[in-house]
Short mmCIF file of C-alpha atoms and ligand atoms in Angstrom, two decimals:
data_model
loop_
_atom_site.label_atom_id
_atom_site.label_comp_id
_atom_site.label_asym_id
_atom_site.label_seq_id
_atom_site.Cartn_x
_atom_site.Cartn_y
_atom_site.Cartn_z
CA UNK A 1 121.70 93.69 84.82
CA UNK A 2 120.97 97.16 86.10
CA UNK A 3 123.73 99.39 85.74
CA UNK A 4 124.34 101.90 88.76
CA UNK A 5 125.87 104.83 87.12
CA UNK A 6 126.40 107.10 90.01
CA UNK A 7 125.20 109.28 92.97
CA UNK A 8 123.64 112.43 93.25
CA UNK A 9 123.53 114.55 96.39
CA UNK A 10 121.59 117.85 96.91
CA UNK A 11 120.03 120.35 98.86
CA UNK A 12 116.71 120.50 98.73
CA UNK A 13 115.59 123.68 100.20
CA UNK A 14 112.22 125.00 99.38
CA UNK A 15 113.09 128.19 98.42
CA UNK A 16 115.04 126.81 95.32
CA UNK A 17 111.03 126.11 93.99
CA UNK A 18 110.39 129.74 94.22
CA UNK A 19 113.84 130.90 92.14
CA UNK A 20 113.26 128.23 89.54
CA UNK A 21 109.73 129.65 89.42
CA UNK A 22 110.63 133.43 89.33
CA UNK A 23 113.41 132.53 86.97
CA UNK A 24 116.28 133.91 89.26
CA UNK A 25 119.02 131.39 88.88
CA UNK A 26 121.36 134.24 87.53
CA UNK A 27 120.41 136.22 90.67
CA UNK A 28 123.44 137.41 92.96
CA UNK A 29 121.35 135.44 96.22
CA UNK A 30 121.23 132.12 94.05
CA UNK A 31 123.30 132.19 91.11
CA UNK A 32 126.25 130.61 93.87
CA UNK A 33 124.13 127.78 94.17
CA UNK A 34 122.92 126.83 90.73
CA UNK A 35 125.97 127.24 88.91
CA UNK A 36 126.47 123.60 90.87
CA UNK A 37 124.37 122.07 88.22
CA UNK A 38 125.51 122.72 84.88
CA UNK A 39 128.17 120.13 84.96
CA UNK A 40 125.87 117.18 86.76
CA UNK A 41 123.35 118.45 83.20
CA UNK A 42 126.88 117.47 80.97
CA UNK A 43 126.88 114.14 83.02
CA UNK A 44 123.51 113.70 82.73
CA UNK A 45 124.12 114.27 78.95
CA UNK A 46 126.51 111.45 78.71
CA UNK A 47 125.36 109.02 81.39
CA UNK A 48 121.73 108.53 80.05
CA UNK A 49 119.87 107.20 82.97
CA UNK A 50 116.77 106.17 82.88
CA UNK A 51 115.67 105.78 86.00
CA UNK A 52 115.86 107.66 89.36
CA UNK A 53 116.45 106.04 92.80
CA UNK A 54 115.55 108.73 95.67
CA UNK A 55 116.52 108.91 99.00
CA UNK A 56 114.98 111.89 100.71
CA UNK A 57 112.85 112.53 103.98
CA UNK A 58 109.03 113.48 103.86
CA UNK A 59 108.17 116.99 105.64
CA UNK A 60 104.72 116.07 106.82
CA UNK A 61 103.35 116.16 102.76
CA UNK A 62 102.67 112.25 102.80
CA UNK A 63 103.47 111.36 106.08
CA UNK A 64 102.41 112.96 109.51
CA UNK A 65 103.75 112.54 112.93
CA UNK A 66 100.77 110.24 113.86
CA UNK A 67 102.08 107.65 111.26
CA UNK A 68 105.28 107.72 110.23
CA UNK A 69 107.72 104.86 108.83
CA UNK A 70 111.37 104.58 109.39
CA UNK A 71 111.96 103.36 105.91
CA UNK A 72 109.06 103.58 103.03
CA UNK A 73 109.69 102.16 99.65
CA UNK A 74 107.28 103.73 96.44
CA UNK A 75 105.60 100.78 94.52
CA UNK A 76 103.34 103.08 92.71
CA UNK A 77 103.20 103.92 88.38
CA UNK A 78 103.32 107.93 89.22
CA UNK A 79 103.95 109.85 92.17
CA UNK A 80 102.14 113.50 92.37
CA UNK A 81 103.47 116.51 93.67
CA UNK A 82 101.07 118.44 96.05
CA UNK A 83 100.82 122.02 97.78
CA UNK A 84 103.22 121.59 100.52
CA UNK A 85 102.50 125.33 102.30
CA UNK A 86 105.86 126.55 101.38
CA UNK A 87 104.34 128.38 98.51
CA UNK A 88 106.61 126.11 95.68
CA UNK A 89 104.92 125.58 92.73
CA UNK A 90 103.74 122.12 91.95
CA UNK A 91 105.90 119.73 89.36
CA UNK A 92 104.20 117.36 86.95
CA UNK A 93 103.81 113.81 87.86
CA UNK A 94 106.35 111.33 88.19
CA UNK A 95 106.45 108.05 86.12
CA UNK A 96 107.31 105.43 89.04
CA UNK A 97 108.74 101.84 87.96
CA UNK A 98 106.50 99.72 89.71
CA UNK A 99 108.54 96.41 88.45
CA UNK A 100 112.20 97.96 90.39
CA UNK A 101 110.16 98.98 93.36
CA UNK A 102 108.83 95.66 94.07
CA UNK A 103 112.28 93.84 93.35
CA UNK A 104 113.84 96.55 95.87
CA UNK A 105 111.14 95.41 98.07
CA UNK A 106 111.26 91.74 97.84
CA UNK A 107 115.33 92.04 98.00
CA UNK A 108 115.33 94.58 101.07
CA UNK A 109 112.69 92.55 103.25
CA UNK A 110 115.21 89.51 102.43
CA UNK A 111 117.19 91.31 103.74
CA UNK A 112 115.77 91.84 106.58
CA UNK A 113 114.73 95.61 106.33
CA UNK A 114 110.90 95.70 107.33
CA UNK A 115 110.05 98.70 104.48
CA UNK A 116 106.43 100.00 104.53
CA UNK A 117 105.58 99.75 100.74
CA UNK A 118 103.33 102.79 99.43
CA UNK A 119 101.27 101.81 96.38
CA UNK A 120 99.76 105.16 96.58
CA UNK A 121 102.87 108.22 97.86
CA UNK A 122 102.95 112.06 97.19
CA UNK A 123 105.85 113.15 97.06
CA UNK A 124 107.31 116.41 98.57
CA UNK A 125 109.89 119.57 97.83
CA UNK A 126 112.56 116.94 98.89
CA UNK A 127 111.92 115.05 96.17
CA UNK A 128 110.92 117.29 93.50
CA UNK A 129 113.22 119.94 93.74
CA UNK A 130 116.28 117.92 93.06
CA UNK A 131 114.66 116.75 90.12
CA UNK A 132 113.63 120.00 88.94
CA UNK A 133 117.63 121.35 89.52
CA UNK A 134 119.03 117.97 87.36
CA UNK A 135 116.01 118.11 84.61
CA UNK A 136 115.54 122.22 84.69
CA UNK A 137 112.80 123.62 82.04
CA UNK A 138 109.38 122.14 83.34
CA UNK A 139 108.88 119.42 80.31
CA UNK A 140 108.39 115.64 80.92
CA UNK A 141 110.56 114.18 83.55
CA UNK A 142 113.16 112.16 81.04
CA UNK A 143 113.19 109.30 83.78
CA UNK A 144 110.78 107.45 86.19
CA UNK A 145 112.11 107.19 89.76
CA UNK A 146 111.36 105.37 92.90
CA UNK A 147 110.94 107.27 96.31
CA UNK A 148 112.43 105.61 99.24
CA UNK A 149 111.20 108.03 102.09
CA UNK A 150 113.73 107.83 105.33
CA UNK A 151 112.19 109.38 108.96
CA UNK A 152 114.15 112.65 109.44
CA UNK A 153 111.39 114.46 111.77
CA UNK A 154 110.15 112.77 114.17
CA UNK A 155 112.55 111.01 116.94
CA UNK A 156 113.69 108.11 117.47
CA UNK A 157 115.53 108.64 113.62
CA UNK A 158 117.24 105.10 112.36
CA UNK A 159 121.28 105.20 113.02
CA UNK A 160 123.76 106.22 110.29
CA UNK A 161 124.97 103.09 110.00
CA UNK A 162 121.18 101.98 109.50
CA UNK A 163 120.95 104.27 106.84
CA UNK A 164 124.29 103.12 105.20
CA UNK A 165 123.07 99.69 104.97
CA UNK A 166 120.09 100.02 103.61
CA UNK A 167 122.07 102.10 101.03
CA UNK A 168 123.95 98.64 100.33
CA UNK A 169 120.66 96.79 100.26
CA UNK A 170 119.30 98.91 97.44
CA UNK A 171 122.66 98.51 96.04
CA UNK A 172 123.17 94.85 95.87
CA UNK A 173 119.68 94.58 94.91
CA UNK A 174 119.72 97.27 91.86
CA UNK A 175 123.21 95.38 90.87
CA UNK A 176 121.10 91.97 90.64
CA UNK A 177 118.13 93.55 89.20
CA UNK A 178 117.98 91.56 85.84
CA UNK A 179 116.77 94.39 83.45
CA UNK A 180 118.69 96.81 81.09
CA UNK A 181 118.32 100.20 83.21
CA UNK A 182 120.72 102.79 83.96
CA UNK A 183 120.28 103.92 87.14
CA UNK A 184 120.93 106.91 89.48
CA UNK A 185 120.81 106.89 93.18
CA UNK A 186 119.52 110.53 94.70
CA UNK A 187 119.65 111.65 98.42
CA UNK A 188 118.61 114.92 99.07
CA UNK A 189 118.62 117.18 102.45
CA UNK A 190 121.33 119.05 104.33
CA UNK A 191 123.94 119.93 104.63
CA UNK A 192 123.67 121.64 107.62
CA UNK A 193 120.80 123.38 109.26
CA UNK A 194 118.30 123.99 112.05
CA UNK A 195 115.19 125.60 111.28
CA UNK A 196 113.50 125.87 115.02
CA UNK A 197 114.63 126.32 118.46
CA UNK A 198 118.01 128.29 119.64
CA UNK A 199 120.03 127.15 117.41
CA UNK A 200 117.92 128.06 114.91
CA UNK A 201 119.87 129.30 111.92
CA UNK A 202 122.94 126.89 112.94
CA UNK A 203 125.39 125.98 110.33
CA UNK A 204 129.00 124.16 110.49
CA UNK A 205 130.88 124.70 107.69
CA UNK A 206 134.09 122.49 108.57
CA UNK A 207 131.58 119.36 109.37
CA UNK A 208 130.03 119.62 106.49
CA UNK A 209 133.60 119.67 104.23
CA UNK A 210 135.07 116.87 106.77
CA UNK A 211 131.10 114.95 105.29
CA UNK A 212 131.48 116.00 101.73
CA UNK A 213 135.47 114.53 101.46
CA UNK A 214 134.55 111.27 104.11
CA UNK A 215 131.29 110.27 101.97
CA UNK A 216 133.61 109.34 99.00
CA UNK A 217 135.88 106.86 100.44
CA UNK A 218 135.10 106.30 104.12
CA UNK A 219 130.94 106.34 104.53
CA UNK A 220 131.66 104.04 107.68
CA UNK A 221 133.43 106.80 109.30
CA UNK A 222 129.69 108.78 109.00
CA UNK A 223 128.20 105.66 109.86
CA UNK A 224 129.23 105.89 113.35
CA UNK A 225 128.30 108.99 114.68
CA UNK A 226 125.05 109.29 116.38
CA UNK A 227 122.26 110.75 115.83
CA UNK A 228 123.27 112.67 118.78
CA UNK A 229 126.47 113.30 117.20
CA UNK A 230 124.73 114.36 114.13
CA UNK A 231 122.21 116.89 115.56
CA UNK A 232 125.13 118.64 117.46
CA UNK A 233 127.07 118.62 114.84
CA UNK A 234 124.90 119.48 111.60
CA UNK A 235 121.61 121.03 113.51
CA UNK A 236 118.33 119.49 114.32
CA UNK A 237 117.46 119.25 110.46
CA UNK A 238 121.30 118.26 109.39
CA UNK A 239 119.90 114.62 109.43
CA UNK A 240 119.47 114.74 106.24
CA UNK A 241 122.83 114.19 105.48
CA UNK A 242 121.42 110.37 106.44
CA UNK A 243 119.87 110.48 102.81
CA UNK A 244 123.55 111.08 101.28
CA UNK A 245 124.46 108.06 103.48
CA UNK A 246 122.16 106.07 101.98
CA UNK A 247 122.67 107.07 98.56
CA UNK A 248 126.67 106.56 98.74
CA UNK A 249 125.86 103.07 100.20
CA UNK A 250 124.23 102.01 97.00
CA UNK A 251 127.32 102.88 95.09
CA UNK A 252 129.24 99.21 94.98
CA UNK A 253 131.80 99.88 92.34
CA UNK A 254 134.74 102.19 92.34
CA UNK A 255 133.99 105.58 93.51
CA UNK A 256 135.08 109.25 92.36
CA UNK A 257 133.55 112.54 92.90
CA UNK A 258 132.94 114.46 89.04
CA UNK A 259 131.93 117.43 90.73
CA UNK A 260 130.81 119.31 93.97
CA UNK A 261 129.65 122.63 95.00
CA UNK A 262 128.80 124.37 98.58
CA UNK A 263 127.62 127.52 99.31
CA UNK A 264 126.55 129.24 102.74
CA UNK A 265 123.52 130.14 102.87
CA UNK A 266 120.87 128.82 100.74
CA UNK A 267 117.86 129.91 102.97
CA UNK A 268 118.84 128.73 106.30
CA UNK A 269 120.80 125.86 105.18
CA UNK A 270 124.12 125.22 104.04
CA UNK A 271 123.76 124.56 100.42
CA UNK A 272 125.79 121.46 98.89
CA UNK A 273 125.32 119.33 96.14
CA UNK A 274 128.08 116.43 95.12
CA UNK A 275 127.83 114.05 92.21
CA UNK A 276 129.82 110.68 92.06
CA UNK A 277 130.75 108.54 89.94
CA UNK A 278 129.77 104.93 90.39
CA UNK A 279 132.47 103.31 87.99
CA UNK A 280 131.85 99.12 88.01
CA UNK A 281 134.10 96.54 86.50
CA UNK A 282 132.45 96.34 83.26
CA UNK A 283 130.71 99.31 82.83
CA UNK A 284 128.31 99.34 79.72
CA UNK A 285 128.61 102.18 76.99
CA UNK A 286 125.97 104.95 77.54
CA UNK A 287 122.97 104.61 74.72
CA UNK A 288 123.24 106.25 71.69
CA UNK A 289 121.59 109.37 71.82
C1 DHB B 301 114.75 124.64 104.66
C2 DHB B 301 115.56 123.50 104.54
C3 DHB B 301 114.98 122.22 104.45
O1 DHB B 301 115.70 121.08 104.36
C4 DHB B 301 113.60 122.07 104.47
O2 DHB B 301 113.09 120.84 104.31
C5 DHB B 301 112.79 123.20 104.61
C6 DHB B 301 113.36 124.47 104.71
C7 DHB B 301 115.35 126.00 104.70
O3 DHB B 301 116.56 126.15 104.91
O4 DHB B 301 114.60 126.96 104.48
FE1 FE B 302 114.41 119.32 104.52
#
């Protein structure tokens, strides 16, 4: 049995490709916002997982406005990273783990969640940049991950609650996946932030807190705001916070936070990253080292 070992939430700005790049994580601009990831690299340390699950949105990098899924689920054996036009330096290639993908695929269509399945699925700065801020130094990725790609850009966006159950999909389904992995679920976006229009440069600090302590314990109390709600509330690209949604709804044990960080700005977002722990009723050892 697959053993869900926790949740990690992030920012995923594309700026944070640039520091990593120039080497300025001890910067006084950034330093705020990495110094959120040394203790998720001590839980990392400990909790040994081996593969990544990865809820984020895609900016246009696989997926354009003329075709563009609600929910798409990675069945490929390695994901590529591509120029995006944000000037972020490309990351290596993914491993995928083309055996979970198609059980989350056969369990979520069960389910009745009608997935497009990508056999073939670049993967963007929403992706890759939370990897590169858990796994820092530019060697081999240490796990292989599955993309699950949720439609933040182009209206009509699937409902919170939508996004909290397919969370619980992937969930139930990585809890009766029959193979020895350690897993952890990503989402990646937000907090908030609006990039275009009048608002642009909107943030909402006390939203985002009232997000950060409701995602632990009451996700259903996200789950039913609108995406009306949402945009008002967190700014046209704030929808991201659907990917933490997600992510927290895979989590079907008992849930704590180990850590979390926020910091205003990171570019023109609010910067926030939260790990939690996913602790089940018989929780296996971590691998010896
Ligand atoms: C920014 C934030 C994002 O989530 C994104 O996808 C692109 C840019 C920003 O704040 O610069
Ligand atoms: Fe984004």
């Amino acid at each position: 049995m697959a053993t869900v070992l926790g949740a990690l939430t992030s920012s995923h700005v594309p700026s944070i490709g640039g520091a990593i790049a120039k080497g300025l994580q001890q910067d006084a601009y950034w330093k705020p916002f990495f110094d959120g990831f040394p203790p998720v690299h001590a839980w990392l340390a400990k909790a040994k997982p081996d593969v990544a699950v990865i809820f984020y949105n895609d900016h246009g990098l696989n997926f354009f406005l003329d075709n563009l899924p609600t929910f798409a689920v990675g069945a490929a054996s390695d994901y590529r990273n591509a120029d995006e036009g944000w000037g972020i330096p490309t990351v290596k290639p993914f491993k995928g783990d083309a055996a979970l993908s198609w059980h989350l695929i056969e369990s979520l269509v069960a389910d009745e969640f009608d997935i497009a399945t990508c056999q073939e699925m670049l993967v963007d700065h929403a992706a890759t940049l939370p990897m590169a801020l858990l796994w820092p130094g530019g060697g081999d990725w240490p796990v292989r991950i599955v993309p699950i790609a949720m439609n933040h850009v182009q209206h009509p966006l699937p409902t919170l609650s939508r996004c909290l159950k397919l969370g619980q999909a992937v969930g139930r389904a990585l809890d009766a996946w029959n193979e020895d992995a350690r897993v952890l679920v990503m989402g990646t976006g937000g907090l908030s932030h609006q990039l275009d229009g009048k608002r642009a440069g909107f943030i909402n600090k006390p939203f985002d807190l009232m997000c950060m302590e409701a995602i632990v314990g009451e996700p259903e109390r996200l789950a039913r705001l609108s995406v009306h709600d949402l945009v008002r509330e967190a700014g046209a690209q704030g929808t991201e916070l659907m990917t933490w949604i997600a992510a927290r709804g895979a989590l079907t044990g008992s849930v704590s936070v180990v850590h979390q960080n926020y910091h205003i700005p990171i570019s023109n977002t609010a910067g926030a990253t939260m790990l939690l722990d996913n602790r089940a009723a018989s929780l296996p050892q971590a691998r010896a080292a």
